[in-house]
Tab-separated table of C-alpha atoms in Angstrom:
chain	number	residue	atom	x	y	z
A	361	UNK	CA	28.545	60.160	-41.291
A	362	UNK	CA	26.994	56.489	-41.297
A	363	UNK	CA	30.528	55.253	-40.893
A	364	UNK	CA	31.598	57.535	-38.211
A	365	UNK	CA	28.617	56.610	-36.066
A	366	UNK	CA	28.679	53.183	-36.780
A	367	UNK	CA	32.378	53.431	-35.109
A	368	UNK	CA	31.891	55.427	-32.247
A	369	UNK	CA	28.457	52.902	-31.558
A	370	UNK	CA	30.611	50.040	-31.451
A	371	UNK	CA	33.297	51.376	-29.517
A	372	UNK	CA	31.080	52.973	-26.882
A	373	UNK	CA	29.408	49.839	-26.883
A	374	UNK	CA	32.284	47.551	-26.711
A	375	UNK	CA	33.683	49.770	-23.602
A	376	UNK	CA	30.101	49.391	-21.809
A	377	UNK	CA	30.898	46.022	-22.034
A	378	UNK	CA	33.858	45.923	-19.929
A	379	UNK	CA	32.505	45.714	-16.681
A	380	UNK	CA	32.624	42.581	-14.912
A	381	UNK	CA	28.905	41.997	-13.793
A	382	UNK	CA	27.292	40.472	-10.608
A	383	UNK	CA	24.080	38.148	-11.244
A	384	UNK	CA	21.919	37.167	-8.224
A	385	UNK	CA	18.565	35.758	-7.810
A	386	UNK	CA	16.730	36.385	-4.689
A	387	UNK	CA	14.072	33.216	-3.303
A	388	UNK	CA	11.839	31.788	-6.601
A	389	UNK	CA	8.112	31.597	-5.314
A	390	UNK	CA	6.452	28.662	-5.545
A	391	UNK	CA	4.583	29.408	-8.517
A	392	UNK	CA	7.779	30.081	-10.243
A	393	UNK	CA	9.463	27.467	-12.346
A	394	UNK	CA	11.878	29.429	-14.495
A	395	UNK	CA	12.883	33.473	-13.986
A	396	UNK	CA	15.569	34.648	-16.447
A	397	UNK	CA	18.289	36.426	-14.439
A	398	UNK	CA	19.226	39.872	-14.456
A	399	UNK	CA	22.736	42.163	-13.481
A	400	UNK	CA	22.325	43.683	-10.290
A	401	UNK	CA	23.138	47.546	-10.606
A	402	UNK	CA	23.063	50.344	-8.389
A	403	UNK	CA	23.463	54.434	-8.311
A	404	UNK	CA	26.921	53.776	-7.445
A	405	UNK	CA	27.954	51.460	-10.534
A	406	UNK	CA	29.911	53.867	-12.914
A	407	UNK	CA	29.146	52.320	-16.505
A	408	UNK	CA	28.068	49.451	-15.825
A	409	UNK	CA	24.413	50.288	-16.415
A	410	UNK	CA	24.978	51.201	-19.521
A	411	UNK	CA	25.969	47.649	-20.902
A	412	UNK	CA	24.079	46.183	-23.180
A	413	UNK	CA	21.524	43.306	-21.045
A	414	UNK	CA	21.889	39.721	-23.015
A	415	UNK	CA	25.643	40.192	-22.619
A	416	UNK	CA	27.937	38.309	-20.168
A	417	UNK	CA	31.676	39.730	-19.735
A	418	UNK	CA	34.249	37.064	-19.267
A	419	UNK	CA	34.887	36.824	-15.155
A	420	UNK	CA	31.267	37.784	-14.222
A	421	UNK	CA	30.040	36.463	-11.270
A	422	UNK	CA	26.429	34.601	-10.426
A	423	UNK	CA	25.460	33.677	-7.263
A	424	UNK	CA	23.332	30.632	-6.642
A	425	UNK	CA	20.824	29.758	-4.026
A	426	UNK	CA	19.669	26.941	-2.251
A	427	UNK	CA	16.895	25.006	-4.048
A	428	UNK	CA	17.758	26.746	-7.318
A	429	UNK	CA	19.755	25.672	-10.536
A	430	UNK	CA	21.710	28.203	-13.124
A	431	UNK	CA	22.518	27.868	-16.331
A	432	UNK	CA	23.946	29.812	-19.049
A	433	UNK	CA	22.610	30.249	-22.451
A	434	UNK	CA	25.048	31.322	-25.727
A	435	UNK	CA	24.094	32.189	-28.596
A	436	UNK	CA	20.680	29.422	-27.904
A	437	UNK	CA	22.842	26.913	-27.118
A	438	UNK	CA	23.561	26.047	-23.590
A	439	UNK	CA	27.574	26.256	-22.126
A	440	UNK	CA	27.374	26.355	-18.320
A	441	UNK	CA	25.242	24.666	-15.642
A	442	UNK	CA	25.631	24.881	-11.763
A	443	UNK	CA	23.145	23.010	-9.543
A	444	UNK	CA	25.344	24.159	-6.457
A	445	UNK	CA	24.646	26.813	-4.451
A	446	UNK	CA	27.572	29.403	-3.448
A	447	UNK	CA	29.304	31.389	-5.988
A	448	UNK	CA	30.272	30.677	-9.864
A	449	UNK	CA	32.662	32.875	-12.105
A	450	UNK	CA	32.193	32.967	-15.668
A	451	UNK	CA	35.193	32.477	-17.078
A	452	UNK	CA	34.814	31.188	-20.267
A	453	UNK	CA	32.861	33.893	-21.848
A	454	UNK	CA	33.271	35.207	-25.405
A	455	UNK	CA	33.378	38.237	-24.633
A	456	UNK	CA	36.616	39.789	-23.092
A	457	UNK	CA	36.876	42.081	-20.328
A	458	UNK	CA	39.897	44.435	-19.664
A	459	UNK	CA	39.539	43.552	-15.325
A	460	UNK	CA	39.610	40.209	-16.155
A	461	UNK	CA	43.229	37.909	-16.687
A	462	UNK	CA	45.651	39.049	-19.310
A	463	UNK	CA	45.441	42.779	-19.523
A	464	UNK	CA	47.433	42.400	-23.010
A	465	UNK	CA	45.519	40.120	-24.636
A	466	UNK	CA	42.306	40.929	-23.904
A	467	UNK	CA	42.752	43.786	-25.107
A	468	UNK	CA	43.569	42.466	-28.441
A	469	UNK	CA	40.333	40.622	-28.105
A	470	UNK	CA	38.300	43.527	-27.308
A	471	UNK	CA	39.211	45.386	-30.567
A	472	UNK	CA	38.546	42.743	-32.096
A	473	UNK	CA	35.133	42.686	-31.027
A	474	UNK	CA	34.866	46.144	-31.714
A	475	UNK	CA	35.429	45.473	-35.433
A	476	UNK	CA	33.195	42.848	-35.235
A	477	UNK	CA	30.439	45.113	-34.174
A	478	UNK	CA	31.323	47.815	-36.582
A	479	UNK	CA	30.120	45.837	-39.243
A	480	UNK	CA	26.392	45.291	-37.359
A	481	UNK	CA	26.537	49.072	-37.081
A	482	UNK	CA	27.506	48.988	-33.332
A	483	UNK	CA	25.091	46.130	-32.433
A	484	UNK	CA	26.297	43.472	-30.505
A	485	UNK	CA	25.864	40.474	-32.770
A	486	UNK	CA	25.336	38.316	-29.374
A	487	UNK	CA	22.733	36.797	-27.167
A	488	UNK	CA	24.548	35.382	-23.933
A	489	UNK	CA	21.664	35.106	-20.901
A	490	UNK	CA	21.424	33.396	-17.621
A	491	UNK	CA	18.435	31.540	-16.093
A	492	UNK	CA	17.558	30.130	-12.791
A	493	UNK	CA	15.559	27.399	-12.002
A	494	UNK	CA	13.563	26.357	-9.270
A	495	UNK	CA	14.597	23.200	-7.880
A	496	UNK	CA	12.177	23.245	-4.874
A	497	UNK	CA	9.459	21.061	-4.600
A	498	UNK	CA	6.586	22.680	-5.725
A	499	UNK	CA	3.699	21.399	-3.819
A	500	UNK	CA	-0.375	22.261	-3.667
A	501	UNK	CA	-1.096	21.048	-7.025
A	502	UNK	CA	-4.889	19.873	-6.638
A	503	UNK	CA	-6.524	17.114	-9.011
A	504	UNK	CA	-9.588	15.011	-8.713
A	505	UNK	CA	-11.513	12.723	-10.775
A	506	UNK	CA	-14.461	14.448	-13.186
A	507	UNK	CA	-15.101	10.432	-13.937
A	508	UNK	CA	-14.989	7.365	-12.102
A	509	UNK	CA	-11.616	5.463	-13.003
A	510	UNK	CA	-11.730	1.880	-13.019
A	511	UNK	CA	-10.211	-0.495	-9.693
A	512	UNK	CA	-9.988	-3.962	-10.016
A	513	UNK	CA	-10.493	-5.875	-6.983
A	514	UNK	CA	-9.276	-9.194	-6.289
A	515	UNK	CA	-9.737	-11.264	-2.770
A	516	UNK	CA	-7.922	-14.549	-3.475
A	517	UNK	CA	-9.529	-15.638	-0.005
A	518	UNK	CA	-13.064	-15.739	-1.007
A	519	UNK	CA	-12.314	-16.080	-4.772
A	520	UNK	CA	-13.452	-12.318	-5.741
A	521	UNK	CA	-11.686	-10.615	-9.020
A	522	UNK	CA	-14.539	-7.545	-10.260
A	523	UNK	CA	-13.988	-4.420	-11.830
A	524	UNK	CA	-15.592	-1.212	-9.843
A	525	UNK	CA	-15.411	2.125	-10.358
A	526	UNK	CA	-13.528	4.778	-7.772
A	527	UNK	CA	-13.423	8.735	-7.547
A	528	UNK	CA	-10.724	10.451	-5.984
A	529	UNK	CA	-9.453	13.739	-5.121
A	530	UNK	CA	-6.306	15.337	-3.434
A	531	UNK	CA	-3.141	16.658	-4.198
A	532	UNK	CA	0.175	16.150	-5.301
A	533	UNK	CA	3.827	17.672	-5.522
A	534	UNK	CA	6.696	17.516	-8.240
A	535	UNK	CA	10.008	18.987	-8.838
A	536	UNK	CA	12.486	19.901	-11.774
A	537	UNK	CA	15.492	17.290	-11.891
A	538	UNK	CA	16.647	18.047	-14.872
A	539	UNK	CA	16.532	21.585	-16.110
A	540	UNK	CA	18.672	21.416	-19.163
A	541	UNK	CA	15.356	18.913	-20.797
A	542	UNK	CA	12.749	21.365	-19.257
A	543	UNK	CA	14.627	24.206	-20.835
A	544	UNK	CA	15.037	22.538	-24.140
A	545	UNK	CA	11.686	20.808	-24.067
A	546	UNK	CA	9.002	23.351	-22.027
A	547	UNK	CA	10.585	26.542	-21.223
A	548	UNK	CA	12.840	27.710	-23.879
A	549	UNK	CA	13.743	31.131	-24.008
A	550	UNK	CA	11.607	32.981	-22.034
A	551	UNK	CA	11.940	36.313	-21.544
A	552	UNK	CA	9.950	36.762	-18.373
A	553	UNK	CA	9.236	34.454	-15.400
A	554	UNK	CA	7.989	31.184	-16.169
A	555	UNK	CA	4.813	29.474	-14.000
A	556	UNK	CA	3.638	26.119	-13.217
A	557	UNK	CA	-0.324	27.825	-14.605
A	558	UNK	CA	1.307	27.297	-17.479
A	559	UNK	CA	1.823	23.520	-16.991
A	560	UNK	CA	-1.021	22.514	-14.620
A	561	UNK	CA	-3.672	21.566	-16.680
A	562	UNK	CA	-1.936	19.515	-19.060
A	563	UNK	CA	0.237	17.568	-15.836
A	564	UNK	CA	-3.053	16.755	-14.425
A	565	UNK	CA	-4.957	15.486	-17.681
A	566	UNK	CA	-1.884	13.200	-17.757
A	567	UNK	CA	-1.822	12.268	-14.252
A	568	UNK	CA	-5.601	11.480	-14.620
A	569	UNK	CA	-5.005	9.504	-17.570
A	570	UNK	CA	-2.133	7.497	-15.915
A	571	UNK	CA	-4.301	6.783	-12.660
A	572	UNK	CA	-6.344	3.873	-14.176
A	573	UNK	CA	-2.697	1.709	-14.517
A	574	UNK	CA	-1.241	2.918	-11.537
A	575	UNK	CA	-4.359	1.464	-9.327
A	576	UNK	CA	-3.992	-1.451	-11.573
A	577	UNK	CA	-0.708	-2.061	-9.725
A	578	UNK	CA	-1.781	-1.120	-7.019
A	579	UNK	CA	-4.251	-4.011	-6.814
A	580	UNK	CA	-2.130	-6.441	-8.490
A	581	UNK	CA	-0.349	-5.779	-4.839
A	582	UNK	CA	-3.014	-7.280	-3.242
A	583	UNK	CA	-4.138	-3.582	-1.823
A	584	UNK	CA	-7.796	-3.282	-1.152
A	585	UNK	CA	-9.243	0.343	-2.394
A	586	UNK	CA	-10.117	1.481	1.023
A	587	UNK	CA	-6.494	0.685	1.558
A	588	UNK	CA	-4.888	3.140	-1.055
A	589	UNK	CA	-4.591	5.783	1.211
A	590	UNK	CA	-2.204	4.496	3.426
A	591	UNK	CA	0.030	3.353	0.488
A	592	UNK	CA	0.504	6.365	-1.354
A	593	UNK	CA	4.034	6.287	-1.423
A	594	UNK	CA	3.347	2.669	-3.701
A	595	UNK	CA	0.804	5.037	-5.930
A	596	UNK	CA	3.538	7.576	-5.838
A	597	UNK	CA	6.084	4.906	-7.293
A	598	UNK	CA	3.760	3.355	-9.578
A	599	UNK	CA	2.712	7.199	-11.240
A	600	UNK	CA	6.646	8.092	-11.917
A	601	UNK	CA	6.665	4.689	-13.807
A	602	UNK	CA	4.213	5.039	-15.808
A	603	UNK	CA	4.983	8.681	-16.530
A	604	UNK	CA	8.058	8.502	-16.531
A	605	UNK	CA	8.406	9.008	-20.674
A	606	UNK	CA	6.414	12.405	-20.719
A	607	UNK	CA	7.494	13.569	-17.389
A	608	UNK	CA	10.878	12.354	-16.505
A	609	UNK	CA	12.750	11.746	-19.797
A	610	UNK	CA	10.901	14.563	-21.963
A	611	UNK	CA	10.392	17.531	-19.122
A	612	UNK	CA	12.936	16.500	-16.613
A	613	UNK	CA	10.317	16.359	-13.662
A	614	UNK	CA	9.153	14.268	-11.175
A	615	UNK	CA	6.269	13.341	-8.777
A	616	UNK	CA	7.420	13.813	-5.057
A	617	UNK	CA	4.258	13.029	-3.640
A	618	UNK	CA	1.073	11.722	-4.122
A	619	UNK	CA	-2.041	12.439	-1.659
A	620	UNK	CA	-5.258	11.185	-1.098
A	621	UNK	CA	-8.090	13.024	0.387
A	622	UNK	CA	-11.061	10.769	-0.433
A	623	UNK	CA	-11.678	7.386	-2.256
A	624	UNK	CA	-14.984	6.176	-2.337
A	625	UNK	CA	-16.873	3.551	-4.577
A	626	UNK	CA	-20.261	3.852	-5.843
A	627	UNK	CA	-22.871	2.517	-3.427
A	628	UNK	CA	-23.681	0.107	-5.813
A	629	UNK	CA	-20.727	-1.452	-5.762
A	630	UNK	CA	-19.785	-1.378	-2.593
A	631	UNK	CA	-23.180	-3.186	-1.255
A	632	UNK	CA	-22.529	-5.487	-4.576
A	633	UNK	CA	-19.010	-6.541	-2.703
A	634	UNK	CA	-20.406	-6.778	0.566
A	635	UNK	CA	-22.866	-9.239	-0.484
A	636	UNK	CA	-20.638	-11.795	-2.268
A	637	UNK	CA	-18.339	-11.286	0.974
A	638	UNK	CA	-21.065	-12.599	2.615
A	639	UNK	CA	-22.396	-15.258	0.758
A	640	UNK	CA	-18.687	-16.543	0.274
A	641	UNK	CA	-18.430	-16.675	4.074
A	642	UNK	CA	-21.302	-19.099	4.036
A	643	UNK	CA	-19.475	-21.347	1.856
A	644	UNK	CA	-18.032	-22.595	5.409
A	645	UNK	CA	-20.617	-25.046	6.872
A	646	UNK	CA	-19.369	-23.962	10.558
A	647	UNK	CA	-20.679	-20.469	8.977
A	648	UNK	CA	-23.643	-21.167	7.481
A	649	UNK	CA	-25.041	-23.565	10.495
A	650	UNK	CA	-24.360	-20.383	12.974
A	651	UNK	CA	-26.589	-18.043	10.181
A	652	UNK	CA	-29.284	-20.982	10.359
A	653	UNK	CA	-29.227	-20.920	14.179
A	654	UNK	CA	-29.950	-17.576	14.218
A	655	UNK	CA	-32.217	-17.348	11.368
A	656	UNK	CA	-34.162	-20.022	13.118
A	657	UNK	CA	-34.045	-18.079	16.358
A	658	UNK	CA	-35.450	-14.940	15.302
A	659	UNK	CA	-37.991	-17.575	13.332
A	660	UNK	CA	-39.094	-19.115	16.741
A	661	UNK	CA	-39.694	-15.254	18.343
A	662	UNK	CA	-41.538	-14.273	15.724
A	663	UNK	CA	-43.747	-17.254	15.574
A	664	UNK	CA	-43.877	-17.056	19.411
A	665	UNK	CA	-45.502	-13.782	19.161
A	666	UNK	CA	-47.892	-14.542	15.993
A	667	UNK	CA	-50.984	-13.412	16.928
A	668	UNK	CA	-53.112	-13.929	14.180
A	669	UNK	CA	-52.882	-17.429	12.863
A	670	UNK	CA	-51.867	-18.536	16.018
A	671	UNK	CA	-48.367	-20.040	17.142
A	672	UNK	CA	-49.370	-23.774	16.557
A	673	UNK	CA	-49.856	-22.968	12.667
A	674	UNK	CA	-46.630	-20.440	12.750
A	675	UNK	CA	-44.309	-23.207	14.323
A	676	UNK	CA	-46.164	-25.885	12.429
A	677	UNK	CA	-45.203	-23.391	8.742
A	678	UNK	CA	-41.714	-22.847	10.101
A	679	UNK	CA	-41.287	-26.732	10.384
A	680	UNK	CA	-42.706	-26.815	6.653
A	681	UNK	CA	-40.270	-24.484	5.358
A	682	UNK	CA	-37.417	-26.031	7.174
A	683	UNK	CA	-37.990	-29.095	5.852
A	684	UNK	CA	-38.328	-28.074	2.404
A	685	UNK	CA	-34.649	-26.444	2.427
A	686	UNK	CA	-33.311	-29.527	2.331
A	687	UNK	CA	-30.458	-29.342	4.801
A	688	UNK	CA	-30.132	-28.384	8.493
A	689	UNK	CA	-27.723	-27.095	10.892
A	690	UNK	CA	-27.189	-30.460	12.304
A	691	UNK	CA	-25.676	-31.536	9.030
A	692	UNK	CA	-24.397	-28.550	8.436
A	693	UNK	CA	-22.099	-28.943	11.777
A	694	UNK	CA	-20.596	-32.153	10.443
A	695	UNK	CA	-19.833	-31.514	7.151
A	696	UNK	CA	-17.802	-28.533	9.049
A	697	UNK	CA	-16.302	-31.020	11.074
A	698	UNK	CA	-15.673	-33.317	8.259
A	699	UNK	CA	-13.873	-30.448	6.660
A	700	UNK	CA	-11.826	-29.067	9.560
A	701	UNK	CA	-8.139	-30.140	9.500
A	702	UNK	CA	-7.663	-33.535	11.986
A	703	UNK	CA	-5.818	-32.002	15.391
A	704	UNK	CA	-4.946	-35.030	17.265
A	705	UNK	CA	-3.489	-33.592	20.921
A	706	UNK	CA	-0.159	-35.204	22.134
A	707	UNK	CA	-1.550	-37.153	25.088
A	708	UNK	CA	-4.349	-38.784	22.569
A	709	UNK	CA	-1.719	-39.568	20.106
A	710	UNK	CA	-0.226	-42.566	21.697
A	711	UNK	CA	-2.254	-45.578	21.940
A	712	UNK	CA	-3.115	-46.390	25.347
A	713	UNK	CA	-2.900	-49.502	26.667
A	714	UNK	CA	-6.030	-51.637	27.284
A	715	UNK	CA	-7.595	-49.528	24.243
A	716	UNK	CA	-9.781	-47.522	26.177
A	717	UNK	CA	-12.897	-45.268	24.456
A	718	UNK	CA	-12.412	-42.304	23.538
A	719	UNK	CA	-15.125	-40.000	23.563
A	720	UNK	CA	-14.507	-39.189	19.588
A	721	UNK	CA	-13.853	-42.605	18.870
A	722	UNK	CA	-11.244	-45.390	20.710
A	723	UNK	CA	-7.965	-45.776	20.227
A	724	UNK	CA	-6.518	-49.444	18.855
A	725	UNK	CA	-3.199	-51.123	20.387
A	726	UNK	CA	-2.204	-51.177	16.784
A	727	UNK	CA	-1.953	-47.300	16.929
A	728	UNK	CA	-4.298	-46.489	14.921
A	729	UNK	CA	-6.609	-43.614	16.275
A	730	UNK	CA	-10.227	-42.366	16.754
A	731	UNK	CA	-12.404	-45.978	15.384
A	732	UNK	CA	-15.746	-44.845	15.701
A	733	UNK	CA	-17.117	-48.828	14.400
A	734	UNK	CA	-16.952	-52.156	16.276
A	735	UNK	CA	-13.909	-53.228	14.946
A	736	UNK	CA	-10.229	-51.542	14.076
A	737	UNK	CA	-10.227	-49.569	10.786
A	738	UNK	CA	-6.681	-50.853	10.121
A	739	UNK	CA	-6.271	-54.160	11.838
A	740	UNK	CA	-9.960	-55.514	12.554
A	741	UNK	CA	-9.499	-55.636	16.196
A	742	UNK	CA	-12.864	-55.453	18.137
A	743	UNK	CA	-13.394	-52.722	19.844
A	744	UNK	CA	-12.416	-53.385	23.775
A	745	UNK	CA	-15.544	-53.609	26.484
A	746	UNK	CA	-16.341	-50.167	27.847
A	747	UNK	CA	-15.568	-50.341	31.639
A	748	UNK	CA	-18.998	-49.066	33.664
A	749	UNK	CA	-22.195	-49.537	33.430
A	750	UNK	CA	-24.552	-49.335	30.711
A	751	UNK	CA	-27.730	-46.734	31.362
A	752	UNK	CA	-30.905	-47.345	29.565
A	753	UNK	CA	-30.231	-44.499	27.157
A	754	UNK	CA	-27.575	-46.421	26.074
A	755	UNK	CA	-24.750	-44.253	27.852
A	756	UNK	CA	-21.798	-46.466	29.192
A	757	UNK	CA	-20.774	-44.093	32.688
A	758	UNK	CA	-18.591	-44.990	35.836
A	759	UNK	CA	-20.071	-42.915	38.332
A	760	UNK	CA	-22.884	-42.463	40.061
A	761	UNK	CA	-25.173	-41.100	37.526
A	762	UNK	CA	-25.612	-41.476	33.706
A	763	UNK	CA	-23.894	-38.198	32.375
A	764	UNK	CA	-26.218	-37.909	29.230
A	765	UNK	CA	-29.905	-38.583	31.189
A	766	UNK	CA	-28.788	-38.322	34.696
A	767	UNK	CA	-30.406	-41.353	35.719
A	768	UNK	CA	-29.481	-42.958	38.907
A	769	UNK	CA	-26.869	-45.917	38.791
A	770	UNK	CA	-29.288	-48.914	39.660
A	771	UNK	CA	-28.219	-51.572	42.524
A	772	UNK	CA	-27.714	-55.126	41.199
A	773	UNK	CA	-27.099	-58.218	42.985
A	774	UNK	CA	-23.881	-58.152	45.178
A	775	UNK	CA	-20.732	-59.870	43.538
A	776	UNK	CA	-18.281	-61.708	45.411
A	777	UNK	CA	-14.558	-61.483	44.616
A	778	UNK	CA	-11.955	-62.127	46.806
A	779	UNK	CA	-9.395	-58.549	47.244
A	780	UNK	CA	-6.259	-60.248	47.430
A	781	UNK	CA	-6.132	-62.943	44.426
A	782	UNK	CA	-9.259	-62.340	42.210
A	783	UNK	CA	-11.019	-65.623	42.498
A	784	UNK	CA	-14.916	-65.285	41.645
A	785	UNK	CA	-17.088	-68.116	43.235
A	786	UNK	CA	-19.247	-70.261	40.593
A	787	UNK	CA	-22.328	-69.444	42.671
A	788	UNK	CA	-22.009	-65.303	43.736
A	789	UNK	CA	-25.303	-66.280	45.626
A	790	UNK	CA	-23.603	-68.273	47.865
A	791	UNK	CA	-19.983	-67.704	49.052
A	792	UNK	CA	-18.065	-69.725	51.033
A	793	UNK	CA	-16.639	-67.947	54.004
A	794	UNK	CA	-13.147	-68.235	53.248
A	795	UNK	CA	-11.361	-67.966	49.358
A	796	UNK	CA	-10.048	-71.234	48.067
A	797	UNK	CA	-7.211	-69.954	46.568
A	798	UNK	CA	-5.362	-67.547	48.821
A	799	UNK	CA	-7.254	-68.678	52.409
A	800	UNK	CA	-8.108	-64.774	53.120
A	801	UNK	CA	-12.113	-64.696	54.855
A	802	UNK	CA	-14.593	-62.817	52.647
A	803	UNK	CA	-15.916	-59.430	53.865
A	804	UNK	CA	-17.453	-56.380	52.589
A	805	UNK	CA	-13.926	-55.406	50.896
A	806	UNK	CA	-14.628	-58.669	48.416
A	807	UNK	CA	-18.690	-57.451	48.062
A	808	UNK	CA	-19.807	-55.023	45.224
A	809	UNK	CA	-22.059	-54.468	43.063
A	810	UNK	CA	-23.030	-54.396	39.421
């Protein structure tokens, strides 16, 4: 009776097994990853409902979506893959079907299958299964840092390069590129849908632990932490790098994207980098003389409105303590001058004839610009009379008044020269009426005064 049974099982079965079948998957959610497919029956399907369900008949057909990935497991080991959507036949299965190419010798293959089952007692023998990925990318995935990671930040302009600590939060989005290694190397075999809960905790203790290098690059770009969030697609780059071992080559995924909600540093640190900002901005003198201007401003209100020791005492302390610091802004405003790059304009770079003074300095017939001594820096020339006159300040002016004092011009004693050829008398007291030289009759043209 064993016998008999174990003949009609495996013929019965074998028969069942006929049927061409039609695979579909309908839209994977997006907490989906993997979802094994499934033979879409109806009331209406004669025997094919009573196949058995990890069997494939040669010429079945599977439909594939957009965003989604099929492949087809034999026997554990994978034989067909189709990443594009539309419709794929099976038509390499080992196991035959009588409504599907040679009627003759498939049938020849189907007893022989049929024997083959015989001896499992009517059991198949056979595990042939289809699964569909989802190729989508699967976005929301939430992280954030429980501790502060390390940022280094360098500013090559004021010489800073310190280590501070960041916290960040956001999100972030991957997707399956390979599904042959995340079947092989995550998934396997499942026999119900697979989830990204599955994965989540372990991607982000990995993307947390691959954070601290990728914001080392990140800075190594020159990127300033407050920066970071408008370079994410850098951070994205950087990430995929780094995990690129794990992820990439050993689970076949990717990172898409990488967001930032917040980055913030510690208030200690950031007053700690504000403060050597500052004092490295007062490493200009230009800088620092403007801070002592002020500082010495808000000195002089504040000793203007001392009421207790008097303002005499509180200017006479302020002098004191300025003294004592051993520089002042005067000082300070020439060694900022000293230091500033020389910017000669193009009229002033020409020597001018005559040498006249320049305000800066004078300007030699040699060429050589801006002497500020008595003589030429580069020839020893002396330094040409000043044309004017001379105020008792010490100003040289040609108008009217002296333009550092404003003193009135004083009126010398009238000179006499004549206006046509030049010739001076010997005595400017006493002219004669008419010039010597040329014959022309002095008059208040050849008068002026010194």
């Amino acid at each position: 009776m064993g016998l008999i049974r174990g003949i009609v099982a495996a013929a019965s079965s074998g028969i069942a097994d006929q049927w061409r079948e039609y695979f579909y998957c309908d839209s994977l959610e997006t907490d989906i990853l993997v979802t094994k497919g499934k033979k879409r029956t109806s009331k209406r399907s004669a025997g094919n409902n009573k196949g058995e369900e990890n069997i494939i008949s040669n010429g079945s057909v599977v439909a594939v979506n957009e965003g989604q990935c099929m492949i087809i497991v034999d026997q554990g080991k994978i034989v067909e893959f189709c990443a594009e959507a539309g419709e794929f036949t099976y038509d390499t299965s080992s196991e035959p079907s009588l409504f599907y190419g040679n009627l003759s010798e498939n049938l020849t293959k189907t007893f022989a299958v049929v024997g083959k089952r015989f001896t499992f007692a009517g059991d198949t023998a056979k595990d042939q299964r289809i699964y569909f990925f989802n190729t989508k990318e699967i976005m929301g995935n939430k992280y954030g840092t429980a501790n502060p990671v390390p940022f280094r930040v360098v500013d090559e302009n004021i010489g800073l390069d310190i280590d501070i600590s960041l916290r960040c939060n956001g999100e972030y989005s991957y997707k399956i590129v390979d599904p042959l290694l995340f079947y092989a190397n995550v998934c396997g075999n499942v026999v119900e849908d697979y989830g990204r809960e599955k994965l989540d905790s372990q991607l982000k203790a990995e993307l947390m632990t691959a954070l601290q290098p990728a914001f080392a690059r990140i800075s190594a770009m020159g990127i300033r932490y407050s920066a970071v969030p408008a370079h994410t697609q850098e951070l994205s780059e950087a990430l995929n790098d780094i995990l690129s071992a794990k992820w990439s080559q050993l689970r076949g995924i990717e990172i898409v994207s990488f967001g930032v909600n917040a980055l913030k540093a510690s208030a200690e640190d950031e007053a700690m980098i504000k403060e050597l900002q500052k004092s490295a901005v007062l490493r200009n003198p230009n800088m620092a003389a403007a801070t002592l201007v002020g500082a010495q401003a808000e000195a002089m209100k504040s000793a203007a409105s001392n009421t207790s020791t008097g303002p005499m005492m509180a200017f006479a302390g302020m002098n004191m303590a300025a003294q004592a610091g051993g520089m002042n802004t005067q000082q300070l405003f020439q060694m900022g001058q000293q230091a500033a790059p020389a910017s000669v304009p193009a009229s002033a770079a020409a020597p001018v004839a005559g040498a006249a003074p320049m305000a800066d300095g004078w300007n030699c017939n040699c060429g050589k610009v801006g002497n500020t001594g008595k003589f030429c820096s580069e020839c020893g020339a002396p330094r040409p009379a000043a044309d004017g006159w001379t105020c008792v300040c010490g100003a040289v002016n040609k108008g009217k008044f002296c333009s550092e004092c404003g003193a009135k011009k004083p009126a010398g004693e009238p000179l006499y020269k004549c206006d046509k050829c030049g010739w001076e008398p010997e005595d400017p007291k006493n002219p004669p009426k008419f010039c010597p030289e040329c014959g022309d009759p002095f008059d208040e043209n050849d008068i002026s005064r010194q």
